[in-house]
mmCIF file of C-alpha atoms in Angstrom:
data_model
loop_
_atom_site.group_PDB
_atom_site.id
_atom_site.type_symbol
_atom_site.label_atom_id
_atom_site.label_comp_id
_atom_site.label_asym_id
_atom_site.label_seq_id
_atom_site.Cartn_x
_atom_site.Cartn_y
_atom_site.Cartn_z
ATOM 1 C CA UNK G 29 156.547 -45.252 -47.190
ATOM 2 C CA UNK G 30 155.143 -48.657 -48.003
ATOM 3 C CA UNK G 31 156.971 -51.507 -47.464
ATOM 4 C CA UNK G 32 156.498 -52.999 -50.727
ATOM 5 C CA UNK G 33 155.707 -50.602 -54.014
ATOM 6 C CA UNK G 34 154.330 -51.505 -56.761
ATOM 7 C CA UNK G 35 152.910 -48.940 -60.119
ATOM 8 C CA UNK G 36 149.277 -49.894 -59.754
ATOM 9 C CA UNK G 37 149.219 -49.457 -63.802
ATOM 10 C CA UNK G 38 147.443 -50.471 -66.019
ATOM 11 C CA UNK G 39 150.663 -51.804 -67.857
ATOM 12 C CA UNK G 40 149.187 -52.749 -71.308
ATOM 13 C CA UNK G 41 151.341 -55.270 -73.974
ATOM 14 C CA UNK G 42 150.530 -56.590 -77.061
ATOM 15 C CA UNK G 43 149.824 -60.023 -77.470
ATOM 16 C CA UNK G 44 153.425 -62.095 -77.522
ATOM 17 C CA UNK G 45 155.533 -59.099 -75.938
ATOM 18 C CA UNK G 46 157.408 -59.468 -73.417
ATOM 19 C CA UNK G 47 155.415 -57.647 -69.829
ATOM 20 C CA UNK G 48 157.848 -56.412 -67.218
ATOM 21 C CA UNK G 49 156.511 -56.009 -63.347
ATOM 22 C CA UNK G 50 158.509 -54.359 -61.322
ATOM 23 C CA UNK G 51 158.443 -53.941 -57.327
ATOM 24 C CA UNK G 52 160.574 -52.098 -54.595
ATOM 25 C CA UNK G 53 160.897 -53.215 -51.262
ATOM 26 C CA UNK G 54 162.008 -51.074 -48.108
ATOM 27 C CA UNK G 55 162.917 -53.746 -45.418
ATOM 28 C CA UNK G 56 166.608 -54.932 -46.156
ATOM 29 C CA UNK G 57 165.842 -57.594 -43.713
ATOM 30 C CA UNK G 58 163.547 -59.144 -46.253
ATOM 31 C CA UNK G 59 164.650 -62.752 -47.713
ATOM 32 C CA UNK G 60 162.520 -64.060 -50.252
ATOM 33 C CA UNK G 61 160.363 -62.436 -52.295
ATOM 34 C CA UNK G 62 157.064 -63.809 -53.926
ATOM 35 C CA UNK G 63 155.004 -63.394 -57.084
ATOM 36 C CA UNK G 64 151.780 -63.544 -57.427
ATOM 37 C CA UNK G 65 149.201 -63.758 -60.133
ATOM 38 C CA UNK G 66 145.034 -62.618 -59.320
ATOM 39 C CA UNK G 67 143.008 -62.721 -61.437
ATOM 40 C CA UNK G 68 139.429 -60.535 -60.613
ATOM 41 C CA UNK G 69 137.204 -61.859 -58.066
ATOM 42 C CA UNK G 70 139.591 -64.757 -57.317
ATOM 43 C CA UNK G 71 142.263 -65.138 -54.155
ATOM 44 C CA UNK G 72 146.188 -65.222 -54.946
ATOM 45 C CA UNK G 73 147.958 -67.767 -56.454
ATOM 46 C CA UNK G 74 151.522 -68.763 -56.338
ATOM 47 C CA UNK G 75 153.716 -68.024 -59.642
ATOM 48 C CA UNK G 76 156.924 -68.285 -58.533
ATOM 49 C CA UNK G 77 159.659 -67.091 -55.870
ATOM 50 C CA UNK G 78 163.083 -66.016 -55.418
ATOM 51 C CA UNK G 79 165.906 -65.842 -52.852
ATOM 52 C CA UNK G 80 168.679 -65.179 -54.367
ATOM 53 C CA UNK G 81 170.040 -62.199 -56.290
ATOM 54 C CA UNK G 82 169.922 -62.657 -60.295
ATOM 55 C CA UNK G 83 167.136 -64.502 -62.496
ATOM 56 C CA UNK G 84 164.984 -67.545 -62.033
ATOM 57 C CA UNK G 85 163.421 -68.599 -64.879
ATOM 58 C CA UNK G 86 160.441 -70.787 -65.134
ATOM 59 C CA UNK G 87 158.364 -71.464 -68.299
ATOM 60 C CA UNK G 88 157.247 -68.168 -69.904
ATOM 61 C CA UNK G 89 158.348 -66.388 -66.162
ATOM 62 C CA UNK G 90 161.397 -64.863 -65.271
ATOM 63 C CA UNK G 91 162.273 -63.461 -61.503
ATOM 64 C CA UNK G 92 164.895 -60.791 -61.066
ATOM 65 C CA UNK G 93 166.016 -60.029 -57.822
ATOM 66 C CA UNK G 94 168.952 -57.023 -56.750
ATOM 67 C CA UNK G 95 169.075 -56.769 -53.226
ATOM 68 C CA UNK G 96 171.522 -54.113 -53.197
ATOM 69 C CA UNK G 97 168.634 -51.664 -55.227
ATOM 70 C CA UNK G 98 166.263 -53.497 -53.336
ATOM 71 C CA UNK G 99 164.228 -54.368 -56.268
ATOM 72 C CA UNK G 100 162.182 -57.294 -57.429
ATOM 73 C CA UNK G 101 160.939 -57.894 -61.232
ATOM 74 C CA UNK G 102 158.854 -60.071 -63.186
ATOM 75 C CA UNK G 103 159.131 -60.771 -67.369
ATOM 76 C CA UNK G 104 156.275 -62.754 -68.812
ATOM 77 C CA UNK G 105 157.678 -63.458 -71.882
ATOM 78 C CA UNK G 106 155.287 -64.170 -75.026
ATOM 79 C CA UNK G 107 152.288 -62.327 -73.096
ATOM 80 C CA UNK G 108 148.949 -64.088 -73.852
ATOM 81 C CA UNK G 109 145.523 -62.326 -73.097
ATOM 82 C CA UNK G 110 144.977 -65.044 -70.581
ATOM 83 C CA UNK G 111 147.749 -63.617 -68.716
ATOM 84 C CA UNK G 112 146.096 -60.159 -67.486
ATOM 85 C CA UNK G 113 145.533 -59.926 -64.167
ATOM 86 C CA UNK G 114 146.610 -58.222 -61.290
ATOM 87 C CA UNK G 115 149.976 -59.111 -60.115
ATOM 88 C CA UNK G 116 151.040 -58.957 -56.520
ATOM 89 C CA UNK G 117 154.694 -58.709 -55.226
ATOM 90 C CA UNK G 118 155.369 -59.723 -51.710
ATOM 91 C CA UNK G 119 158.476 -59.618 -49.735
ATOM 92 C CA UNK G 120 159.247 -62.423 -46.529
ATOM 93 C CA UNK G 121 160.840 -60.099 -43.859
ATOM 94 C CA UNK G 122 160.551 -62.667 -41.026
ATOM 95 C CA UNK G 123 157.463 -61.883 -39.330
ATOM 96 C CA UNK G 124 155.923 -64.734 -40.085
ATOM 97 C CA UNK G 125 154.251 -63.817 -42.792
ATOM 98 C CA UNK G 126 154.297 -62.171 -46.073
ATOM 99 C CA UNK G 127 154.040 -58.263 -46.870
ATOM 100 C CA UNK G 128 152.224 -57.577 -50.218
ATOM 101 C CA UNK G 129 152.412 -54.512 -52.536
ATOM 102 C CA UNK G 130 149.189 -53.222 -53.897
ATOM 103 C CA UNK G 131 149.505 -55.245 -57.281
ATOM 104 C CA UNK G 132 150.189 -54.268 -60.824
ATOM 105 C CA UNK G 133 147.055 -54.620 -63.505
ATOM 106 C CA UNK G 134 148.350 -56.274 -66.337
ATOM 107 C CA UNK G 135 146.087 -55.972 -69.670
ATOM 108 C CA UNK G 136 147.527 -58.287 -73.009
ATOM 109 C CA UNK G 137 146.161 -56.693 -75.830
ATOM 110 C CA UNK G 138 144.792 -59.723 -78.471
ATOM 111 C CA UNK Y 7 142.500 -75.147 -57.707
ATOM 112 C CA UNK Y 8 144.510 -75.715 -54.586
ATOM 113 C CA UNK Y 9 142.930 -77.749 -51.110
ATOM 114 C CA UNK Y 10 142.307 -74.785 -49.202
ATOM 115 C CA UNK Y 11 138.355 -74.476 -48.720
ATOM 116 C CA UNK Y 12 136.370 -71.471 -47.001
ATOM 117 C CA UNK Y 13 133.377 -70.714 -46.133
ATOM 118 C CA UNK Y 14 130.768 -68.772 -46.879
ATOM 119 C CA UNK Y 15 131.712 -67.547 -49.976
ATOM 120 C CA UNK Y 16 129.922 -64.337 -49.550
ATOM 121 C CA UNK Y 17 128.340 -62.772 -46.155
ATOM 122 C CA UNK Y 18 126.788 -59.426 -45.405
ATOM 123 C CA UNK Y 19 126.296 -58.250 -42.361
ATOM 124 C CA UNK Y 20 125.272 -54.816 -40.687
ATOM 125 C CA UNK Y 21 127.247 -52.450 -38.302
ATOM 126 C CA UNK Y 22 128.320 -54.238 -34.920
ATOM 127 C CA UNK Y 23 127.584 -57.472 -35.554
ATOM 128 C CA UNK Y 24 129.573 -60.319 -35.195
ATOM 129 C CA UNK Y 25 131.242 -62.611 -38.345
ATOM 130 C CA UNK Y 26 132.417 -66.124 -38.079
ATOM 131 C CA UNK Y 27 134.842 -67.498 -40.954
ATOM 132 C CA UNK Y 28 136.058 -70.557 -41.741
ATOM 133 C CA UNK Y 29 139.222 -72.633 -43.680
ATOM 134 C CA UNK Y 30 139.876 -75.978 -44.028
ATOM 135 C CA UNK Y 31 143.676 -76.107 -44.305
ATOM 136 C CA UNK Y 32 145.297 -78.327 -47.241
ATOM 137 C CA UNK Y 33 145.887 -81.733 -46.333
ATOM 138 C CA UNK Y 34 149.392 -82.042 -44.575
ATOM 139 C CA UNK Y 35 149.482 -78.492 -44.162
ATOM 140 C CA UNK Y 36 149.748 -77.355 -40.109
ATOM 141 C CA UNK Y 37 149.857 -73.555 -40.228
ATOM 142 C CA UNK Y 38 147.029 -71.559 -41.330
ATOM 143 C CA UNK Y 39 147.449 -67.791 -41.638
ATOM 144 C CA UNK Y 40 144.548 -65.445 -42.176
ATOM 145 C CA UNK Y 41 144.473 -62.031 -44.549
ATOM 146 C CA UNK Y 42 142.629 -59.012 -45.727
ATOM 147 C CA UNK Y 43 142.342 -57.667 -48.919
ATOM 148 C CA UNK Y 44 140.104 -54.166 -49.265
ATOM 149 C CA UNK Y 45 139.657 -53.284 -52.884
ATOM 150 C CA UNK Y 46 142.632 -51.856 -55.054
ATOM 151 C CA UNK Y 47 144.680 -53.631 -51.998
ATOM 152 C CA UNK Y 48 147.306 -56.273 -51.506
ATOM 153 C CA UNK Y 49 146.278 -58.613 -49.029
ATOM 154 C CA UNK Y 50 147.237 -57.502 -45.256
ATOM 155 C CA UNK Y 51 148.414 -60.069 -42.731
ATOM 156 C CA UNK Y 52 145.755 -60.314 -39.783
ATOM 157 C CA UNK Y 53 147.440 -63.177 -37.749
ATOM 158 C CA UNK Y 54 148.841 -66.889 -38.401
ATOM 159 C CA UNK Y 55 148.164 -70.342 -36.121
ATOM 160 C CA UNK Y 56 150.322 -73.058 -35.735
ATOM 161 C CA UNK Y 57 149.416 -76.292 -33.695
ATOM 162 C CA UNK Y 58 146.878 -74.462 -32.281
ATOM 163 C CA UNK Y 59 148.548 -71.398 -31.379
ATOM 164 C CA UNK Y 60 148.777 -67.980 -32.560
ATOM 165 C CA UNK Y 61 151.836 -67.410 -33.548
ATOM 166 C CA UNK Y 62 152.109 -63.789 -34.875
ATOM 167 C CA UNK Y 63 149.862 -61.177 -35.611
ATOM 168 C CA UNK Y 64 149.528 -57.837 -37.812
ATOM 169 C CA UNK Y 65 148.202 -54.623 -37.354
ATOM 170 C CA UNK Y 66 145.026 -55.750 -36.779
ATOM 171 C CA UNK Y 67 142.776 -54.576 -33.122
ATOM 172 C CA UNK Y 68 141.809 -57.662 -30.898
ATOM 173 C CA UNK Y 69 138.327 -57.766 -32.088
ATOM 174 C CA UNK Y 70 139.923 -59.849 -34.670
ATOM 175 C CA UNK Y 71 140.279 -62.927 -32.960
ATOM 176 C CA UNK Y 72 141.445 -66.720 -34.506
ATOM 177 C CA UNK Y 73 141.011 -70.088 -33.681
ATOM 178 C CA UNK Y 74 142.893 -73.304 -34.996
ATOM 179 C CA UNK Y 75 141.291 -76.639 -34.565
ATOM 180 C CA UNK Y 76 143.458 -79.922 -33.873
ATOM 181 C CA UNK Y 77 142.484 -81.056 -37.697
ATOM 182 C CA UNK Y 78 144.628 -77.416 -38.402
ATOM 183 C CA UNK Y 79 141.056 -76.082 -39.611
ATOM 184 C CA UNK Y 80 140.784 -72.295 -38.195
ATOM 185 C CA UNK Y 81 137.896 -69.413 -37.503
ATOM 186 C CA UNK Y 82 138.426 -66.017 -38.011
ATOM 187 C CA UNK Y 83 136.121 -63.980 -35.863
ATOM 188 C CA UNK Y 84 135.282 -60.229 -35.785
ATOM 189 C CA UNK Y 85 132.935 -58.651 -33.077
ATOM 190 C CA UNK Y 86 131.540 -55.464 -33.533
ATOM 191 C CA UNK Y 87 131.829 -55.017 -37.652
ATOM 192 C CA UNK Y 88 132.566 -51.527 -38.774
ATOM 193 C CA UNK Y 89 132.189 -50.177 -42.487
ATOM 194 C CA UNK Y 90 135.960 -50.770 -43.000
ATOM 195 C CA UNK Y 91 135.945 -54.515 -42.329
ATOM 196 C CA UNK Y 92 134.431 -54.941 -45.909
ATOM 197 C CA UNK Y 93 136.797 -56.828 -48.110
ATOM 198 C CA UNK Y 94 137.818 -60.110 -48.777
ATOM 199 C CA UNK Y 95 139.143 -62.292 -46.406
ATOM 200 C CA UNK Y 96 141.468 -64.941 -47.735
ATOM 201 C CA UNK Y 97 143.322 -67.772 -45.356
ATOM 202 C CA UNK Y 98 145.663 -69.322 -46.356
ATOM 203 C CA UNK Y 99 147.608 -72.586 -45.388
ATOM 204 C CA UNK Y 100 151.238 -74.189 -45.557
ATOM 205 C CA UNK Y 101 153.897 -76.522 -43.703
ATOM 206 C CA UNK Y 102 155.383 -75.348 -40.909
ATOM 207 C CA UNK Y 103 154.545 -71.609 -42.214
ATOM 208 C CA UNK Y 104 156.921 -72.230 -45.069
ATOM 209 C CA UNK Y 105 155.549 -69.747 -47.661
ATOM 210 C CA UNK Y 106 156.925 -71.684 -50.584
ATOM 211 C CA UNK Y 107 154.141 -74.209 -49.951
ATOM 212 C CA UNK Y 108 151.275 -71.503 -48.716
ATOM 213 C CA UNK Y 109 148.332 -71.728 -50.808
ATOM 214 C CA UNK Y 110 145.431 -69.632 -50.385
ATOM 215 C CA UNK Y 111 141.633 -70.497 -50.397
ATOM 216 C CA UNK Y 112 139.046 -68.925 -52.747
ATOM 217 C CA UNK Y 113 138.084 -66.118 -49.886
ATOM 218 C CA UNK Y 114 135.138 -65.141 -48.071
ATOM 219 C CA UNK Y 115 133.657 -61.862 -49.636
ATOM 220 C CA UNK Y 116 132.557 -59.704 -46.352
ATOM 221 C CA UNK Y 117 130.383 -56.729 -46.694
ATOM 222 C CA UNK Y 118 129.419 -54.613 -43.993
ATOM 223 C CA UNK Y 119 126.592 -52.427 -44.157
#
C-alpha cells in the first residue's frame, strides 16, 4: 500500500465548477499535509497546506483535512482552464521530508 | 517563479556514467533537499542537507551521493547511471527544513541511455 493515494484521473470539470481532489494517507503519524499544483514539464509549486482537521480556505482553494478517515481534499472552486494540471498531495510524517502521492490530472473544460 | 535555480536544465548521459547536479538554494534558505520524479510519479525523497550535513535520506542506494556548500548551494551526484535513473530531478530549498517555506527549482531533466 502506498503511503499517500491519489485517483491518477483524468478528473474533467466544466469551466466555473467546482473540482474536488481527493487523497488518502496511511501513516497516522503524519502532521501536515501539502498541496500541490504541476503543471507539464514544470517542478511543483506550493498551493496551500493544512494541519489541522476541518477547512482552510484560500482564494478560489479550499483544504479539507479528517484525520480520523485519514483523508485530505482539495475544492477549486470556479475552475478556470488555466487551472489543469496535475495535482500532487503530500503528507509530512516526520522524516524530514515530504511523501507525495502520484498526482491527480485535472482537465477544465472551456 | 521562486529563487531556487538548477542546473543543467536537461542532460543525457549513457549507461554507467557519472551525473553531477546542481541548486542554488533561495536566499535565506539553509536546508536543501533533493527529489526524483519518474514519469506518471510524485516526486520521491532522495536525501536533505542542512549546514552542510546530510540529514536524512530515502530509499535511495549510496551511489546517490549529496553535497551542501557553506553558501547552502548543493550537488547531487550519481555514479554508475542505470536506465531507471531517468526522470527529473527537482531540489528543493527552505528554512530550517520547514516545508511551509520549501520551494522547489525548475528541475534538471536526466535521461539515461
Amino acid at each position: 500500500q502506498k503511503e499517500v493515494e491519489q485517483n491518477s484521473g483524468p478528473l474533467s470539470v466544466p469551466e466555473g465548477a467546482i473540482a474536488s481532489l481527493n487523497c488518502t494517507y496511511s501513516d497516522r503519524g503524519s502532521q501536515s499535509f501539502f498541496w500541490y499544483r504541476q503543471y507539464s514539464g514544470k517542478s511543483p509549486e506550493l498551493i496551500m497546506f493544512i494541519y489541522s482537521n476541518g477547512d482552510k480556505e484560500d482564494g478560489r482553494f479550499t483544504a479539507q483535512l479528517n484525520k480520523a478517515s485519514q483523508y485530505v481534499s482539495l475544492l477549486i472552486r470556479d475552475s478556470q482552464p488555466s487551472d489543469s494540471a496535475t495535482y500532487l498531495c503530500a503528507a509530512d510524517t516526520g522524516r524530514r521530508a515530504l511523501t507525495f502521492g502520484s498526482g491527480t490530472r485535472l482537465q477544465v473544460q472551456p | 517563479e521562486t529563487g531556487v535555480t538548477q542546473s543543467p536544465t536537461h542532460l543525457i548521459k549513457t549507461r554507467g556514467q557519472q551525473v553531477t547536479l546542481r541548486c542554488s538554494s533561495q536566499s535565506g534558505h539553509n536546508t536543501v533537499s533533493w527529489y526524483q520524479q519518474a514519469l506518471g510519479q510524485g516526486p520521491q525523497f532522495i536525501f536533505q542537507y542542512y549546514r552542510e550535513e546530510e540529514n536524512g535520506r530515502g530509499n535511495f542506494p549510496p551511489r546517490f551521493s549529496g553535497l551542501q556548500f557553506p553558501n547552502y548551494s548543493s550537488e547531487l551526484n550519481v555514479n554508475a547511471l542505470e536506465l531507471d535513473d531517468s526522470a527529473l530531478y527537482l531540489c528543493a530549498s527552505s528554512n530550517s527544513g520547514n516545508q511551509e517555506t520549501q520551494y522547489f527549482g525548475p528541475g534538471t531533466r536526466l535521461l539515461v541511455l
